[in-house]
Coordinates of C-alpha atoms and ligand atoms in Angstrom, one line a residue:
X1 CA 5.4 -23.6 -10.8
X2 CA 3.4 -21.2 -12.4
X3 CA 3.3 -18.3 -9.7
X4 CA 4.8 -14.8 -11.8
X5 CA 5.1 -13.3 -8.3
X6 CA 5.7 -14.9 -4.5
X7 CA 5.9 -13.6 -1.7
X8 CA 7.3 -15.6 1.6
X9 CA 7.2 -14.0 5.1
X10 CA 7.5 -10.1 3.6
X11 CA 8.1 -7.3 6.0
X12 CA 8.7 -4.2 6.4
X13 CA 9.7 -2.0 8.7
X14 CA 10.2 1.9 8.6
X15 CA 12.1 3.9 10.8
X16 CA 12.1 7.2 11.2
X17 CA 13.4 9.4 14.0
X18 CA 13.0 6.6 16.1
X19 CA 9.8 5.6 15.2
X20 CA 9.6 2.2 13.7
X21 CA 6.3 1.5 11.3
X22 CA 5.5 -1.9 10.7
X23 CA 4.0 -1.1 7.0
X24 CA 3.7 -5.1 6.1
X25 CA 4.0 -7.8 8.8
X26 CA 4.5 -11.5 7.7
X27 CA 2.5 -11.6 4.2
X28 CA 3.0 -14.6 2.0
X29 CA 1.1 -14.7 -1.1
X30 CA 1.3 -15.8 -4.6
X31 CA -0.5 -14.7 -7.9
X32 CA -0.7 -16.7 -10.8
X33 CA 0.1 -15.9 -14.5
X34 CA -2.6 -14.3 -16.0
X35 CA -4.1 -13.5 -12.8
X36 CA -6.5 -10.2 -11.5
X37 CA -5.6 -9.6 -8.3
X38 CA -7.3 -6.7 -6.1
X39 CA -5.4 -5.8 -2.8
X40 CA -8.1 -4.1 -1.1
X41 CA -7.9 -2.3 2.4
X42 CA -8.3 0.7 4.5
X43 CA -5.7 4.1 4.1
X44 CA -2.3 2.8 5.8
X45 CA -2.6 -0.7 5.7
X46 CA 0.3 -1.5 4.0
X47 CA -1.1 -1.5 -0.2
X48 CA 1.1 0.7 -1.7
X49 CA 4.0 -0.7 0.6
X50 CA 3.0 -4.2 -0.6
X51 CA 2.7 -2.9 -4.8
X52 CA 5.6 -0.8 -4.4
X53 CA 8.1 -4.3 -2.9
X54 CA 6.1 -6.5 -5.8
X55 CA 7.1 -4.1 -8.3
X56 CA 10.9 -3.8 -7.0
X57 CA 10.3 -0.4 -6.2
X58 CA 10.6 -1.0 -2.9
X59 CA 12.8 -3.8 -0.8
X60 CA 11.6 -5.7 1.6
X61 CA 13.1 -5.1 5.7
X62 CA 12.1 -9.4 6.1
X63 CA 11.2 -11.9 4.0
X64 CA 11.6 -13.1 0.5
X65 CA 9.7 -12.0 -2.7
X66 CA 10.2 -14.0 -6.0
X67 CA 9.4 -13.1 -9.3
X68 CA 9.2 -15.6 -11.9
X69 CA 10.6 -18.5 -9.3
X70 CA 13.6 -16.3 -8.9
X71 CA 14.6 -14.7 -5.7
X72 CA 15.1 -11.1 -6.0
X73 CA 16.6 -10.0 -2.9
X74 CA 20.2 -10.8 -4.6
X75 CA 19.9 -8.7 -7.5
X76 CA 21.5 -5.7 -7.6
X77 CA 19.8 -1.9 -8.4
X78 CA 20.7 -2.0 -12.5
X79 CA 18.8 -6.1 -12.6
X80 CA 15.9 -4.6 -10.5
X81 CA 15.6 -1.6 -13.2
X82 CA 16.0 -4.0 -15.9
X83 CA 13.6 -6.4 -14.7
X84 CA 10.9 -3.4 -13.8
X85 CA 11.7 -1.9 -17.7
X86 CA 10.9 -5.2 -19.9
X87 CA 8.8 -6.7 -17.1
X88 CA 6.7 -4.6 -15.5
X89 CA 4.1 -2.0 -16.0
X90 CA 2.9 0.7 -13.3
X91 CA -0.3 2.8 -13.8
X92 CA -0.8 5.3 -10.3
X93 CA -3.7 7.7 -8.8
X94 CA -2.0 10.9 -10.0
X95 CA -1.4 9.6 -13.8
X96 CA 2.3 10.5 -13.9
X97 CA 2.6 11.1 -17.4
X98 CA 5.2 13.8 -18.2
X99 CA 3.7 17.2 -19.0
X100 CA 6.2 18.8 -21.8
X101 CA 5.3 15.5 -23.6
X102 CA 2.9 14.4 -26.1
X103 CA 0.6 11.5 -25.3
X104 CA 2.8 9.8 -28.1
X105 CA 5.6 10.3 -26.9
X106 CA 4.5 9.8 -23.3
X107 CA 3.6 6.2 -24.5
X108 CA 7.1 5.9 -26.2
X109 CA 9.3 6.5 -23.3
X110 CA 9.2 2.6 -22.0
X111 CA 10.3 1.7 -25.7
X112 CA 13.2 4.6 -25.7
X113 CA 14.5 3.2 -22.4
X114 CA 14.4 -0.5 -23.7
X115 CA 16.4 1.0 -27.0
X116 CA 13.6 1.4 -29.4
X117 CA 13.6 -2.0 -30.1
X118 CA 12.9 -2.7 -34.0
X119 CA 13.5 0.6 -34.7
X120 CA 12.1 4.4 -34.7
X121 CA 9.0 3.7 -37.3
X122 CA 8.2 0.5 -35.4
X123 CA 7.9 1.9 -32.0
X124 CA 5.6 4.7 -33.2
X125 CA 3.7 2.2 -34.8
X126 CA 3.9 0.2 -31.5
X127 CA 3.2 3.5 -29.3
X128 CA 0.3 4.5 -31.4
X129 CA -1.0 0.9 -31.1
X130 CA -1.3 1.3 -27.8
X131 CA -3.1 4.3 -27.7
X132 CA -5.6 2.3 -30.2
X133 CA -5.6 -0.2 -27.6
X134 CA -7.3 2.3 -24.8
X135 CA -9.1 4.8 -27.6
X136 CA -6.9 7.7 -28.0
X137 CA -4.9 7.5 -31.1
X138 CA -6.7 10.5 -32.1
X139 CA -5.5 12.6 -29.2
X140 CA -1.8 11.0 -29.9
X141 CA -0.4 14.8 -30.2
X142 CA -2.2 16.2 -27.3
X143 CA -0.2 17.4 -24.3
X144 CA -1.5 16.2 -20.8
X145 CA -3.1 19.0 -19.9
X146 CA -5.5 19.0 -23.0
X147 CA -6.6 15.4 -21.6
X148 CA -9.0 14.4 -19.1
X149 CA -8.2 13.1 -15.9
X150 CA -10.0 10.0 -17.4
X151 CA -7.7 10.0 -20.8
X152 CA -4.5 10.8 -19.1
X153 CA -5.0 7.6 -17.2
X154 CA -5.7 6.0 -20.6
X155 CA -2.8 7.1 -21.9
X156 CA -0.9 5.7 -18.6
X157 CA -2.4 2.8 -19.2
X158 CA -1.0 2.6 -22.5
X159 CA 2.5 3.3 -21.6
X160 CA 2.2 0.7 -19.5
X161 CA 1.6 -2.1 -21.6
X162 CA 3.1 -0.7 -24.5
X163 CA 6.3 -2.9 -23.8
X164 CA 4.0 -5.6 -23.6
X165 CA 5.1 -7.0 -19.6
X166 CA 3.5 -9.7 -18.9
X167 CA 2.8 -8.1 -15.6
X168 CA 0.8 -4.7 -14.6
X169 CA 0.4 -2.9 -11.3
X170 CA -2.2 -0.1 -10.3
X171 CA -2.0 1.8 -7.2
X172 CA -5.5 3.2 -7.0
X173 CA -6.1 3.9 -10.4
X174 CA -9.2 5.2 -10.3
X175 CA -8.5 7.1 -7.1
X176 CA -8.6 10.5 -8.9
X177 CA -11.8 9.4 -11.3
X178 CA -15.4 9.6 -11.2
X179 CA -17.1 6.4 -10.7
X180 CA -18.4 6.0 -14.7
X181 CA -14.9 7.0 -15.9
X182 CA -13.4 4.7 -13.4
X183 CA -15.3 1.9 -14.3
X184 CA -14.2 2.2 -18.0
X185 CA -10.5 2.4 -16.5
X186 CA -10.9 -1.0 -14.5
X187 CA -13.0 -2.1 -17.8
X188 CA -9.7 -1.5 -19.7
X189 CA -7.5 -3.3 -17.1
X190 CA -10.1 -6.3 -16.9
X191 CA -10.3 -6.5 -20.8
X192 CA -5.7 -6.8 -20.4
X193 CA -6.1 -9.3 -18.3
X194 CA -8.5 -11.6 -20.7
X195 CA -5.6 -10.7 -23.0
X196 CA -3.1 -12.7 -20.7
X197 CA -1.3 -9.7 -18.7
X198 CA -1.6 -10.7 -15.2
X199 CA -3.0 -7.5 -13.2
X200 CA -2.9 -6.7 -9.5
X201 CA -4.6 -3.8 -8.1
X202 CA -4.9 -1.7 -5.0
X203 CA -8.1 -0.5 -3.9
X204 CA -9.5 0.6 -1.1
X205 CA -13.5 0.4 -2.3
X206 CA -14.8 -2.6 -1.9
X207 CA -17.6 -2.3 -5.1
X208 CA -14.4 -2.0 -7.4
X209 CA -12.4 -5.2 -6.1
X210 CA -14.8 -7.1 -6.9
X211 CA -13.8 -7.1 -10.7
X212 CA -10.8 -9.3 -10.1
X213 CA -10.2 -13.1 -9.6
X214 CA -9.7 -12.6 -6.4
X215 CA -9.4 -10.5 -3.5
X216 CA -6.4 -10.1 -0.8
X217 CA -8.1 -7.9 2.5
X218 CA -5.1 -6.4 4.4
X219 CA -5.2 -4.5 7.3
X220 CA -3.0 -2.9 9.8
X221 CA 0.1 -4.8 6.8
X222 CA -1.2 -8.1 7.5
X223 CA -3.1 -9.9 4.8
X224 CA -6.5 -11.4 6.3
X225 CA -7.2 -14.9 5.4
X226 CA -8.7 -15.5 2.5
X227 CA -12.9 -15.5 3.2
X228 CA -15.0 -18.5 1.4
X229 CA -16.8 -17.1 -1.5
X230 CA -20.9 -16.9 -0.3
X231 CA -22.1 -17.0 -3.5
X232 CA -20.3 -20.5 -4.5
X233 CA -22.8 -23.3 -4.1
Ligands
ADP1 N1 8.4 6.1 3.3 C1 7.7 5.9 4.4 N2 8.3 6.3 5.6 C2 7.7 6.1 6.8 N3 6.5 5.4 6.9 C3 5.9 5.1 5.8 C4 6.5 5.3 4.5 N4 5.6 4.8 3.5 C5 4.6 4.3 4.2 N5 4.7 4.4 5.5 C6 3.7 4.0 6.5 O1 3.4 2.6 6.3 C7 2.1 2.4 6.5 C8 1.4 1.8 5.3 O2 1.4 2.8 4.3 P1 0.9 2.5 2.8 O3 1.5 1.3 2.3 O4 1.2 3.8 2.0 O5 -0.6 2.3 3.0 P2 -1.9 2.4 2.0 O6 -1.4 2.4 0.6 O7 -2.7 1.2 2.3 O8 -2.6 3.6 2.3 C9 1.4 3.7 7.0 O9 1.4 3.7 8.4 C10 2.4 4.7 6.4 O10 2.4 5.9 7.2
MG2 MG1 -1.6 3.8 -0.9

């Protein structure tokens, strides 16, 4: 098998003061290695519910989600952290980075968590790599709030990959951008994938899906079949 995520039959429900929402409803899927994936679909259809349980941020109410062939739903909260840590990279609308923190050091937190693997020197090599890798190296000592909304989601980005997962998920990332510096956000996350990093995006604009492989529609947390491509012969 080559699937690095499955899904069988997810669902899930949240309740709430009696009030049960049924955020996903029955979605089976699978994305390949190396894959860009866009799950596109209307405010409160069920993306970020869907990113959030194919991240392990989130566990399914139904259903069974596999990473790697492995079913998750056994592992317990410090395997899901692990996993998510050496695994896993999240980029989000609102940037996230930590505001007392250099961009460097922003970039160096997944590293510090995995134990500075290779040692203090290497992972600021490694860090400052990655900030190469999306044009900032020379804002590596700037704070945040010195950075464009555009940069500080560069610099997300790079802590991201910086632990080199072979696996990246974006929750709107360009949610918060204006369309040219969005475009050289998704230009950033199309150029990982053709590095190998499978990618899966949520978006809710149609224009910007298009720069994945493919595209899952969801609405009302189903996932719509798949349409035939018009434009294959
Ligand atoms: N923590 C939560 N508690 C209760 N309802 C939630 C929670 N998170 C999401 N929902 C509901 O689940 C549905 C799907 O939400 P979400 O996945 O955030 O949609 P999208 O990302 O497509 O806008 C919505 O109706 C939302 O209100
Ligand atoms: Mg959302």
């Amino acid at each position: 098998m080559n699937s690095i995520i499955r899904l069988e039959n997810v669902g899930r429900v949240f309740e709430a003061r009696h009030v049960h929402t049924h955020a996903l409803q029955e979605v089976s899927l699978e994305i390949a290695r190396g894959e860009f994936v866009s799950i596109l679909g209307k405010s409160g259809s069920g993306k970020s519910t869907l990113l959030y349980i194919m991240g392990l941020l989130d566990l399914p109410t139904d259903g069974e989600l596999f990473f790697l062939d492995r079913p998750t739903r056994t592992f317990t909260a410090s395997q899901r952290a692990q996993v998510r840590a050496t695994q896993m990279g999240f980029v989000f609308q609102t940037f996230n980075l930590i505001g007392e923190l250099t961009a460097l050091d922003n970039v160096l937190l997944p590293l510090r968590f995995a134990g500075m693997p290779g040692g203090v020197q290497a992972c600021q090599r490694r860090a400052l790599e990655a900030l190469e890798g999306v044009g900032l190296d020379h804002r590596a000592d700037h704070h945040p709030s010195q950075l464009s909304g555009g940069q500080q989601q560069r610099v997300a980005i790079a802590r991201a990959v910086v632990a080199r997962p072979p696996i990246i998920f974006a929750d709107e990332p360009t949610g918060n951008l204006d369309s040219a510096t969005g475009a050289d956000v998704v230009g950033i996350l199309r150029a990982l994938r053709q590095q190998g990093t499978t990618v899966v995006m949520v978006t809710h604009d149609e224009a910007l899906s298009r720069v994945a492989d493919r595209t899952l529609r969801m609405h009302d947390g189903r996932l719509l079949p798949a349409v035939p491509d018009c434009g294959a012969a």
